[in-house]
Coordinates of C-alpha atoms in Angstrom, one line a residue:
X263 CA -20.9 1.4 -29.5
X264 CA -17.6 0.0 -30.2
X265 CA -13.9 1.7 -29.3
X266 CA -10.7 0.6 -30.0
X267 CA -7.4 1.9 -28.2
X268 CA -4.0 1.1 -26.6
X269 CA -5.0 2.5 -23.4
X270 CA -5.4 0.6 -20.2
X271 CA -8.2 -0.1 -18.2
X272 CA -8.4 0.1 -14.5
X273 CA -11.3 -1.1 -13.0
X274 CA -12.0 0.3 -9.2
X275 CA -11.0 3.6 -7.7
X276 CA -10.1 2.5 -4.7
X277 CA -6.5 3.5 -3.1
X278 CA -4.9 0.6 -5.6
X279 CA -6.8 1.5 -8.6
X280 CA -6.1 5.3 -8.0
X281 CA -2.1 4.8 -7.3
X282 CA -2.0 2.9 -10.2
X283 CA -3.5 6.1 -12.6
X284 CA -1.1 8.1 -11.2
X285 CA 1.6 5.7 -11.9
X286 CA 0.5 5.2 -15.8
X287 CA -0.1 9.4 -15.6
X288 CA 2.9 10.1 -15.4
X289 CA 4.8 7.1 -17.2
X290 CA 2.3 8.7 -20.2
X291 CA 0.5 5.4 -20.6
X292 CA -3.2 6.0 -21.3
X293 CA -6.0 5.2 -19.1
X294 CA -9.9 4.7 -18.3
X295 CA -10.4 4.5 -14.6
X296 CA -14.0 3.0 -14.1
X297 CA -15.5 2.9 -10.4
X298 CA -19.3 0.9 -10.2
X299 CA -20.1 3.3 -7.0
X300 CA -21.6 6.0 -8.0
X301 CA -19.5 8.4 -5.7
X302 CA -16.6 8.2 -3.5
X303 CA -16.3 5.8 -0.9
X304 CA -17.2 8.3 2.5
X305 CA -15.8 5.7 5.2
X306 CA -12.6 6.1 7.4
X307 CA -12.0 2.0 6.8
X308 CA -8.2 1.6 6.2
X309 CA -7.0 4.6 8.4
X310 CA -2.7 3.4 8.3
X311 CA -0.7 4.4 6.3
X312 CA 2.6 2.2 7.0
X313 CA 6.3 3.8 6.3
X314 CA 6.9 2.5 3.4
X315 CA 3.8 3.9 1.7
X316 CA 4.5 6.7 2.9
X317 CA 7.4 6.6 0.7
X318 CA 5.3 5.7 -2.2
X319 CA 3.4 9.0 -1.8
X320 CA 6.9 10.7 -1.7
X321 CA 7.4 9.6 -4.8
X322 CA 4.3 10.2 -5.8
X323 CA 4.6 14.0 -5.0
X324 CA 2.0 13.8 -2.1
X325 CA 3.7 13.3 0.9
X326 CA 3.1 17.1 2.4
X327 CA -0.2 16.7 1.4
X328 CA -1.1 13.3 3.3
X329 CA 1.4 14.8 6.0
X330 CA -1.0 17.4 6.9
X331 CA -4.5 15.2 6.7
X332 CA -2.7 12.9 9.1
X333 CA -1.6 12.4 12.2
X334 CA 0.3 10.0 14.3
X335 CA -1.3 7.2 16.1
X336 CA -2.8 8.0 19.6
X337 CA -1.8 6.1 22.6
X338 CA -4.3 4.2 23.3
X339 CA -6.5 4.9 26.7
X340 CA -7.9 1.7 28.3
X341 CA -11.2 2.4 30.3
X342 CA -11.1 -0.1 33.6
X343 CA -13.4 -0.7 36.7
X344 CA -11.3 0.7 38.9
X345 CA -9.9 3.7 36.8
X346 CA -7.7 4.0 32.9
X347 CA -4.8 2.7 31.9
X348 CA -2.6 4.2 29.2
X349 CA -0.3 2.2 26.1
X350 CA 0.7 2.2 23.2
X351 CA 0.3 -0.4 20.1
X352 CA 4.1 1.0 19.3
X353 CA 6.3 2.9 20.7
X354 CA 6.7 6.2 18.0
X355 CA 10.4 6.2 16.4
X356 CA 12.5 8.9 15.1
X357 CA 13.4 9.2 11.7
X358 CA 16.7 7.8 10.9
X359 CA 19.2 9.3 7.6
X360 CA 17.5 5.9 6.0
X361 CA 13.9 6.0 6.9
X362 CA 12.8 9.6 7.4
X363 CA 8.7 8.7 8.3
X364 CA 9.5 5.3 10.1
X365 CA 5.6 5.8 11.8
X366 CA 2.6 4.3 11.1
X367 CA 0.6 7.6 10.0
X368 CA -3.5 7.7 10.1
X369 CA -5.0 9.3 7.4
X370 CA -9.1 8.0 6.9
X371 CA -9.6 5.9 4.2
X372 CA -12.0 8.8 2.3
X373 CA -9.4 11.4 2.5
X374 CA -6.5 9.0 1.3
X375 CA -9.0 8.3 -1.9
X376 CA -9.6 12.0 -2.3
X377 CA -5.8 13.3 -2.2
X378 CA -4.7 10.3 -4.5
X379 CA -7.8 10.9 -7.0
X380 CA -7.2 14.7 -7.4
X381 CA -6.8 15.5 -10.9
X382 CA -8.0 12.0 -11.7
X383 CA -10.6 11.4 -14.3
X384 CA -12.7 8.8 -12.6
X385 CA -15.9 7.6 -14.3
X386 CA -18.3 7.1 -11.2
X387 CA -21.2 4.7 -11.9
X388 CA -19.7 2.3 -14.1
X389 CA -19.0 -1.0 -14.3
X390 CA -17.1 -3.6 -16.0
X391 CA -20.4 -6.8 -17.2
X392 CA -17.8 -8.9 -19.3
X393 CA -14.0 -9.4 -20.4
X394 CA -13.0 -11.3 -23.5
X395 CA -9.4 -11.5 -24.2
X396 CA -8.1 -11.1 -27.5
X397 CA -4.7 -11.1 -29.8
X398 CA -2.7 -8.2 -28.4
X399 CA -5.5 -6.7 -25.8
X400 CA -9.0 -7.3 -24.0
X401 CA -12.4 -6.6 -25.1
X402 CA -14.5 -4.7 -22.4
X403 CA -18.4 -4.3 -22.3
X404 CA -19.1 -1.9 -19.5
X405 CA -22.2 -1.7 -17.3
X406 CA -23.5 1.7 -19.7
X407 CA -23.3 -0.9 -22.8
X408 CA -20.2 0.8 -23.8
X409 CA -17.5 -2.2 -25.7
X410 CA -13.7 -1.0 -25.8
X411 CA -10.9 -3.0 -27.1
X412 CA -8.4 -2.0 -24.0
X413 CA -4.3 -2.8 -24.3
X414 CA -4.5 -4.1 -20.7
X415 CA -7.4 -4.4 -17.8
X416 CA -6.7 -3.9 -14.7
X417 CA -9.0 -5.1 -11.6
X418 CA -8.4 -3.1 -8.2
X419 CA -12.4 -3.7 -7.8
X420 CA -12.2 -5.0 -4.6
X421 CA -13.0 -8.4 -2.7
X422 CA -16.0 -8.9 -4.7
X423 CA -14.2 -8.2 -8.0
X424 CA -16.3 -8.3 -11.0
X425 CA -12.9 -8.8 -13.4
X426 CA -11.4 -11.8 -10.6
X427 CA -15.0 -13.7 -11.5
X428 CA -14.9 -12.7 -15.3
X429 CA -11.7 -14.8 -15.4
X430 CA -12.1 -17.3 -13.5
X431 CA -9.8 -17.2 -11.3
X432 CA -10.5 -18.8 -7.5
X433 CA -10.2 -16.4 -4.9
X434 CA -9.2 -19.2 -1.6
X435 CA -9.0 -18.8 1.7
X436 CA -11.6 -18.7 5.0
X437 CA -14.5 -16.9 6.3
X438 CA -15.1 -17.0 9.0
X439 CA -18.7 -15.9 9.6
X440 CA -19.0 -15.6 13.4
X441 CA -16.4 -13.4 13.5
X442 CA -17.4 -10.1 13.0
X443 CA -16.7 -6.7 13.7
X444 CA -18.6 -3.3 13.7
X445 CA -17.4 -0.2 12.1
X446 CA -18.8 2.9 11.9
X447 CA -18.1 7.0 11.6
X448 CA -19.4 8.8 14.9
X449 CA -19.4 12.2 16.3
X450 CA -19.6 12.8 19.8
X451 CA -19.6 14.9 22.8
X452 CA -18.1 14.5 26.2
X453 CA -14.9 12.7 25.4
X454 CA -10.9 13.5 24.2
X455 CA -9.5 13.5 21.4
X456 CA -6.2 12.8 22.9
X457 CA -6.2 9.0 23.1
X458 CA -7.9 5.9 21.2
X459 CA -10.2 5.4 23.6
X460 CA -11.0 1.2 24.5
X461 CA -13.5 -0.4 27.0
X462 CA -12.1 -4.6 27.4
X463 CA -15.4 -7.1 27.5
X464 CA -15.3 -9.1 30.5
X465 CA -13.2 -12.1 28.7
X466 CA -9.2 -11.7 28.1
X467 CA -8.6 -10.2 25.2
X468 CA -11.6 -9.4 24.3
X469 CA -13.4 -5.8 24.1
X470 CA -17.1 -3.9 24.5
X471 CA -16.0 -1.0 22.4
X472 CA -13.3 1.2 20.5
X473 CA -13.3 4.8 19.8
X474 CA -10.7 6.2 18.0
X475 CA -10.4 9.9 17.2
X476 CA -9.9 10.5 13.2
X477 CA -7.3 13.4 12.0
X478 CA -8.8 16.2 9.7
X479 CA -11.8 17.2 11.7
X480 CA -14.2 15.7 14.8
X481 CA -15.1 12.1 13.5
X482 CA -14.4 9.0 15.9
X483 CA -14.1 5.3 14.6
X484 CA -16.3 3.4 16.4
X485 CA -15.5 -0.2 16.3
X486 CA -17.7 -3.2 18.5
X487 CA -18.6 -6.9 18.6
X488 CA -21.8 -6.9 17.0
X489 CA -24.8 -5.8 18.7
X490 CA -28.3 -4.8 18.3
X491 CA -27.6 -1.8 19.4
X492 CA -27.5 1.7 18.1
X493 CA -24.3 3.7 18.2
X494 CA -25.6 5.5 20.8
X495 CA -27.1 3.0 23.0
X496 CA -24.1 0.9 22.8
X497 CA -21.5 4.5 23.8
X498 CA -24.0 4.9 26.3
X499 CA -23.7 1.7 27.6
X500 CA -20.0 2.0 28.6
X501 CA -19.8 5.9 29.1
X502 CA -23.5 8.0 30.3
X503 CA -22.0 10.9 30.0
X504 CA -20.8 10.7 26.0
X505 CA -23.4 11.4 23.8
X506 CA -23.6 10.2 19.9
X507 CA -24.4 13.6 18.3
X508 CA -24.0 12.0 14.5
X509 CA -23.7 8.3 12.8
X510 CA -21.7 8.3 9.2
X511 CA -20.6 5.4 7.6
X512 CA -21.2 2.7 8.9
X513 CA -20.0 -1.2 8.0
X514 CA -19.9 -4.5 9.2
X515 CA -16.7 -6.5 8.8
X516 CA -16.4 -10.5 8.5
X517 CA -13.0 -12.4 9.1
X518 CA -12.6 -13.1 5.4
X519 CA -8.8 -14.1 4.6
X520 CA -8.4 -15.0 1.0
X521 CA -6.3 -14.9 -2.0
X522 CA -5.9 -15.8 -5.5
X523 CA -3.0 -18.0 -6.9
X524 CA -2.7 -16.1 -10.2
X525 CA -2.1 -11.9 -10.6
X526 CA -1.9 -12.2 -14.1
X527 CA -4.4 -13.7 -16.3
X528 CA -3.1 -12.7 -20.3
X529 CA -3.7 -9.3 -20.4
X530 CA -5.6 -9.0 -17.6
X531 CA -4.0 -8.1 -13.9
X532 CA -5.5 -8.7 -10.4
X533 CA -4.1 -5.7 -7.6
X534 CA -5.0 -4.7 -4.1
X535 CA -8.0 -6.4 -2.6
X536 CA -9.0 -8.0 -6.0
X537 CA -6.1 -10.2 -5.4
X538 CA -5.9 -10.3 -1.4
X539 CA -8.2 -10.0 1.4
X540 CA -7.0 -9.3 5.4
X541 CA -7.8 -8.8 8.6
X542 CA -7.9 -5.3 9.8
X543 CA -5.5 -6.8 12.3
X544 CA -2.1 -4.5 11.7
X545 CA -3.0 -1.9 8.8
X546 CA -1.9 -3.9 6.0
X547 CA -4.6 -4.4 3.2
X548 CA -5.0 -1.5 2.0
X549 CA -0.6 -0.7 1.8
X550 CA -0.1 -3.7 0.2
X551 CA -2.7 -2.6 -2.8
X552 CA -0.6 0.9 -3.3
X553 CA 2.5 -1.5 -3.5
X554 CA 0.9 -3.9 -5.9
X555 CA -0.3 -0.7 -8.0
X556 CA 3.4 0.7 -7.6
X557 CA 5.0 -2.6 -8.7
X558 CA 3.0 -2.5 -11.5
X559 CA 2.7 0.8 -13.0
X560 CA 5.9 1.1 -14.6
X561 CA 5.8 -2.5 -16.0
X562 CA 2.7 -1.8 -17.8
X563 CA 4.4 1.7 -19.2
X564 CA 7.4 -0.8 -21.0
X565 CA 4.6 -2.9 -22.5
X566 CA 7.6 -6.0 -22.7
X567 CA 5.8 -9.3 -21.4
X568 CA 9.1 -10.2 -19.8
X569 CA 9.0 -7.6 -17.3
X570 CA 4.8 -7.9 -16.7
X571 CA 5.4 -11.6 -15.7
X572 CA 7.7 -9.8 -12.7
X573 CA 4.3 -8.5 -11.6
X574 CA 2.7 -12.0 -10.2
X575 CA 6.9 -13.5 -9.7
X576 CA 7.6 -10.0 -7.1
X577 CA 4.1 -9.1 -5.3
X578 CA 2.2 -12.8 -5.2
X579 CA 4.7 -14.2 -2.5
X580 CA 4.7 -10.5 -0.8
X581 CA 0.9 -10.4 -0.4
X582 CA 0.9 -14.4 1.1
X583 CA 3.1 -13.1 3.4
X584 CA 1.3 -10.3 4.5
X585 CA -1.6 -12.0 4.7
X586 CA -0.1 -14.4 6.9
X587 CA 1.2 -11.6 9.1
X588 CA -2.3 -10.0 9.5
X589 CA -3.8 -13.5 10.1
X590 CA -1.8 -14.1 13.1
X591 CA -2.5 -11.0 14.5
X592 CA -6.0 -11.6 13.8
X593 CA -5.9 -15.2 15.8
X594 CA -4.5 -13.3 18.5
X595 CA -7.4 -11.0 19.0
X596 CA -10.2 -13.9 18.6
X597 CA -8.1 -15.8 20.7
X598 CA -7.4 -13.3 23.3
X599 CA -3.4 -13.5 23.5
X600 CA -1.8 -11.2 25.8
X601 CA 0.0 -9.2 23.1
X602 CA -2.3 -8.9 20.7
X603 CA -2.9 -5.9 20.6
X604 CA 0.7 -5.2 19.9
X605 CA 1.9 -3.6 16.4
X606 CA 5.4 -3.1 17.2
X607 CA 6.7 -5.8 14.9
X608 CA 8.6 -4.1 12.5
X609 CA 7.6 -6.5 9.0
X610 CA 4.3 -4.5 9.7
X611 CA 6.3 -1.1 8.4
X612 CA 6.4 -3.0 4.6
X613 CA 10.1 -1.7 4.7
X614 CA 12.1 -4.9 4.6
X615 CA 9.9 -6.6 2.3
X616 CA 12.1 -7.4 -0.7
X617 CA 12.5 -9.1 -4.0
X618 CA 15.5 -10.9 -3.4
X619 CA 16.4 -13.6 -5.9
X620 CA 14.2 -12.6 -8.6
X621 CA 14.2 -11.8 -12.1
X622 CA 14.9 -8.3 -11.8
X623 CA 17.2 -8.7 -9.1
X624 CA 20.9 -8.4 -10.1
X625 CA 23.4 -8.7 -7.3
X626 CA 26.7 -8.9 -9.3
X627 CA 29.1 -8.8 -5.7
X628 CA 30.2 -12.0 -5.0
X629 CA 29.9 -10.6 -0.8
X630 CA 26.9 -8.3 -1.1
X631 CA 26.2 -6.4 2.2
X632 CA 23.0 -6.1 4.2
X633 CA 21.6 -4.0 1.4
X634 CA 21.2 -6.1 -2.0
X635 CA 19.5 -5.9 -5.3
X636 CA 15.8 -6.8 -4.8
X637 CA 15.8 -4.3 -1.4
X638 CA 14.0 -1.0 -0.9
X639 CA 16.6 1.7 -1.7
X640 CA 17.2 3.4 1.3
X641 CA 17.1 7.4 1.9
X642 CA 19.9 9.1 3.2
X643 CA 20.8 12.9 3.5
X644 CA 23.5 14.1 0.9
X645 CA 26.0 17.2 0.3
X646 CA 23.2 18.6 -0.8
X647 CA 19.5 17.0 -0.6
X648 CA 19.0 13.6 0.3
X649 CA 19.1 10.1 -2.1
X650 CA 15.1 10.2 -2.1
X651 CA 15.0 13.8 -4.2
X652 CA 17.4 11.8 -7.1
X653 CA 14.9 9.2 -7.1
X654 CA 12.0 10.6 -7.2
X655 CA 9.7 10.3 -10.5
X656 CA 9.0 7.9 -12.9
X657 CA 12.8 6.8 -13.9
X658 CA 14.8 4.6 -13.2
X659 CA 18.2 5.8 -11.5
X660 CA 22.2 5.5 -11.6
X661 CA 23.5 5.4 -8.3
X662 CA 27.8 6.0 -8.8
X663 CA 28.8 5.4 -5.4
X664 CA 32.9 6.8 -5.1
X665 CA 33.1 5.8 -8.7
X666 CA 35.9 7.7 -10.6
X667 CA 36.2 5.8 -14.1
X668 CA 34.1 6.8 -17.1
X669 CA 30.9 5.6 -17.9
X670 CA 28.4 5.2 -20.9
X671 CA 25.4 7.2 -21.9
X672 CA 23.2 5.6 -20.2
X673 CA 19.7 6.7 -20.9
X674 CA 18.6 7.0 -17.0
X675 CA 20.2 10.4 -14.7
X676 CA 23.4 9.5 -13.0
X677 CA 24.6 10.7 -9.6
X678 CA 27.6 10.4 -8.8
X679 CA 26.9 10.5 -5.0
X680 CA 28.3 13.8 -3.1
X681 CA 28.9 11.9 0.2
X682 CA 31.0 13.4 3.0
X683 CA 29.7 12.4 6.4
X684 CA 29.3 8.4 4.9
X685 CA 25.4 8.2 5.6
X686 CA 24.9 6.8 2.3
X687 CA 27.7 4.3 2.0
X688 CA 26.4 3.1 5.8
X689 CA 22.4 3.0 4.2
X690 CA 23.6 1.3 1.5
X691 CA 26.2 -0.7 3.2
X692 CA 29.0 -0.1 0.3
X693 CA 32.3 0.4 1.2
X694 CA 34.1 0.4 -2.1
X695 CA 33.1 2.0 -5.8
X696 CA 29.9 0.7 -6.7
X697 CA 27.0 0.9 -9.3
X698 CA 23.5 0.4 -8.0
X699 CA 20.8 0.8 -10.6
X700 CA 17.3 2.0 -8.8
X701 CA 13.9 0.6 -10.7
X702 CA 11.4 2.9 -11.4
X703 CA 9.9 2.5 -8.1
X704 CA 12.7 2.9 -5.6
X705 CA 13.7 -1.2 -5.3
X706 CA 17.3 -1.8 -5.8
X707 CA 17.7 -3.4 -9.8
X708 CA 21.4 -4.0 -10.0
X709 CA 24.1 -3.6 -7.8
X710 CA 27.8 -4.4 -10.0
X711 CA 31.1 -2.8 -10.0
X712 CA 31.1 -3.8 -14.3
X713 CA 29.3 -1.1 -16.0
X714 CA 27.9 -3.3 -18.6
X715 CA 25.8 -5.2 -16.4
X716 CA 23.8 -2.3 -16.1
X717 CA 23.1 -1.9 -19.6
X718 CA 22.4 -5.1 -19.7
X719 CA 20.0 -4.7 -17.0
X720 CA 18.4 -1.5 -18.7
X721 CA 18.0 -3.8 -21.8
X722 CA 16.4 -6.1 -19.4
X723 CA 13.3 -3.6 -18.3
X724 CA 12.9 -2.5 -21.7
X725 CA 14.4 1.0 -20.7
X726 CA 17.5 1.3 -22.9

């Protein structure tokens, strides 16, 4: 059976992939979203949700909802000889007028799948067998024997990706095979939920055993060196009097640090851990798929060429980054640094990662401020409601700050910004009229005092 269509085809319904259906959803872009498991993943795995996904799912219309399946991280509760010893990876913040949820949140990895996939129409049990790009869109035979002439393809299919091998593309890096961790799902009896609980090996730095308690219900994640032991000999081992009462998920993790040096292959995309692998070592694998999926969403919605090549320009030098981030924090641990199991470095929040420079960054001041085209556009509260609820949704936006003079027709909503206390002049850093044009998700386009260069900019993103 042969179909053709304009739709796009996203391959994996992991976080990335499912981000990236709500993104063409509501941009009105059609879709197939294709997952080769037959059900749901079921593991906590990626349990952080950094701020500035967090503002992703605010966008998105989630945020209440992941809100209350969440809950902040635990201090953790080290287990010594001689008695405990209490700490924290990061000291918890308060939210500021620019960054209202400045926290690392933890939601498991199976409930973040399930609030991102409701109303999603995933197809469970099948796969993508080969890819053959063609004029003007890519030729598809799925695992059911199923061949569809798709617009675009998509692969969020993970670190074994099925669409990363059909093109070709390396995926380099390390692995590092004797390094290797335990995961697993656990309930249990005869110990609090109050802390992440931790009992160090007898080497500096090192560690016999993690238990960390999961929001949402009475699951633990157990994580260990590996061992021949059962979950409940090895909490045994450390604790007599806790008692493993039920073993979920369960998973074995290698050090396995790779990326590829291409996110765009003709019509055919590479997002999330299809196009970068990490450490577990500081949350950020799984946040930097939603980003990838954010960044590209709307691109794909304008269909303009000029604005996809932006996809592999913005988020390629973002994910080597973060992958260098979560390296070093990995070295740490193997090599038992003091600090290293310290998270309070704020890069890890994904807030102050930027697109400076760029293509679709247009900083017309000749003395920009702190805040520049190619930032995240800050919050900030308002006269009434906050710079978040104007930007929220699948637009792009006019921010008129103390601007009196007319202005065009532009074909994207305008606020002129109702600012009496100054928060959003200090979040922005602007002290004089100012124009500064928002992308479609929330970076900072163009910042000018001319109002043509933001129609010039619209023309640019294929919006006007």
């Amino acid at each position: 059976m042969f179909t053709e269509s304009r739709f796009t085809m996203i391959v994996g319904a992991g976080p990335t992939g499912l981000t990236l259906a709500r993104q063409l959803s509501r941009h009105g872009v059609p879709y197939r979203i294709v997952e080769r498991s037959e059900r749901p993943f079921d593991g906590s795995r990626g349990k952080g949700l950094q701020p500035r996904t967090l503002e992703v799912l605010d966008d998105l219309g989630l945020i209440d909802r992941f809100l209350a399946a969440g809950a902040d991280y635990p201090s953790l509760r080290a287990h010594m000889p001689g008695g405990h010893h209490d700490f924290r990876l990061d000291e918890l913040h308060e939210p500021t007028p620019s960054v209202p949820w400045p926290n690392l949140w933890m939601v498991p990895q199976w409930r973040t799948s399930e609030l991102l996939a409701e109303g999603i129409p995933v197809e469970f049990g099948v796969g993508v067998t080969e890819l053959e790009q063609e004029e003007g869109g890519v030729r598809v035979t799925l695992s059911t024997g199923e061949v569809v002439r798709a617009r675009y393809v998509v692969g969020a299919d993970g670190g074994r990706s099925t669409v990363r091998r059909a093109l070709g593309v390396e995926f380099e890096g390390e692995t590092h095979e004797e390094e290797r961790l335990m995961i697993a799902d656990v309930r249990l009896t005869g110990l609090d939920r109050d802390h992440w609980h931790v009992w160090p090996g007898s080497e500096r730095g090192s560690f016999r055993l993690g238990l960390c308690p999961l929001p949402g219900g009475d699951w633990f994640q157990l994580t260990a060196p590996p061992t021949s032991l059962s979950a409940g000999q090895l909490v045994a081992s450390v604790d007599p009097s806790i008692t493993v009462t039920e073993v979920g998920w369960r998973s074995e993790f290698r050090a396995n640090i790779r990326m590829v040096s291409r996110f765009r292959v003709g019509d055919v995309f590479l997002a999330g851990d299809a196009a970068h692998v990490h450490s577990p070592a500081g949350g950020q694998g799984l946040n930097t798929g939603i980003q990838d999926a954010y960044n590209l969403g709307w691109k794909i919605a304008t269909g303009d060429d000029r604005v996809l090549d932006t996809y592999e320009e913005e988020r390629l030098p973002v994910a080597a980054d973060v992958l260098g981030i979560s390296t070093r924090l990995h070295r740490g641990h193997v090599e038992g640094s003091a600090d290293a199991m310290r998270r309070d470095d704020p890069v890890l929040r994904q807030l102050s990662l930027n697109y400076r420079g760029g293509t679709l960054a247009a900083e017309h001041r000749p003395e920009p401020g702190a805040v520049r085209a190619g930032d995240r556009a800050p919050d900030s509260p308002l006269a009434e409601g906050r710079v978040f609820d104007l930007l929220r949704g699948p637009h792009a936006t006019l921010l008129a700050f103390d601007w009196a003079g007319p202005l065009p027709e532009f074909t994207v909503p305008i606020h002129h910004l109702q600012d009496p206390k100054g928060y959003a002049a200090r979040a922005y850093d602007i002290d004089e009229p100012t124009l500064v044009l928002v992308r479609p998700d929330n970076y900072i386009g163009c910042v000018t005092r001319d109002p043509a260069d933001v129609t010039a900019y619209l023309k640019q993103i294929a919006v006007l």
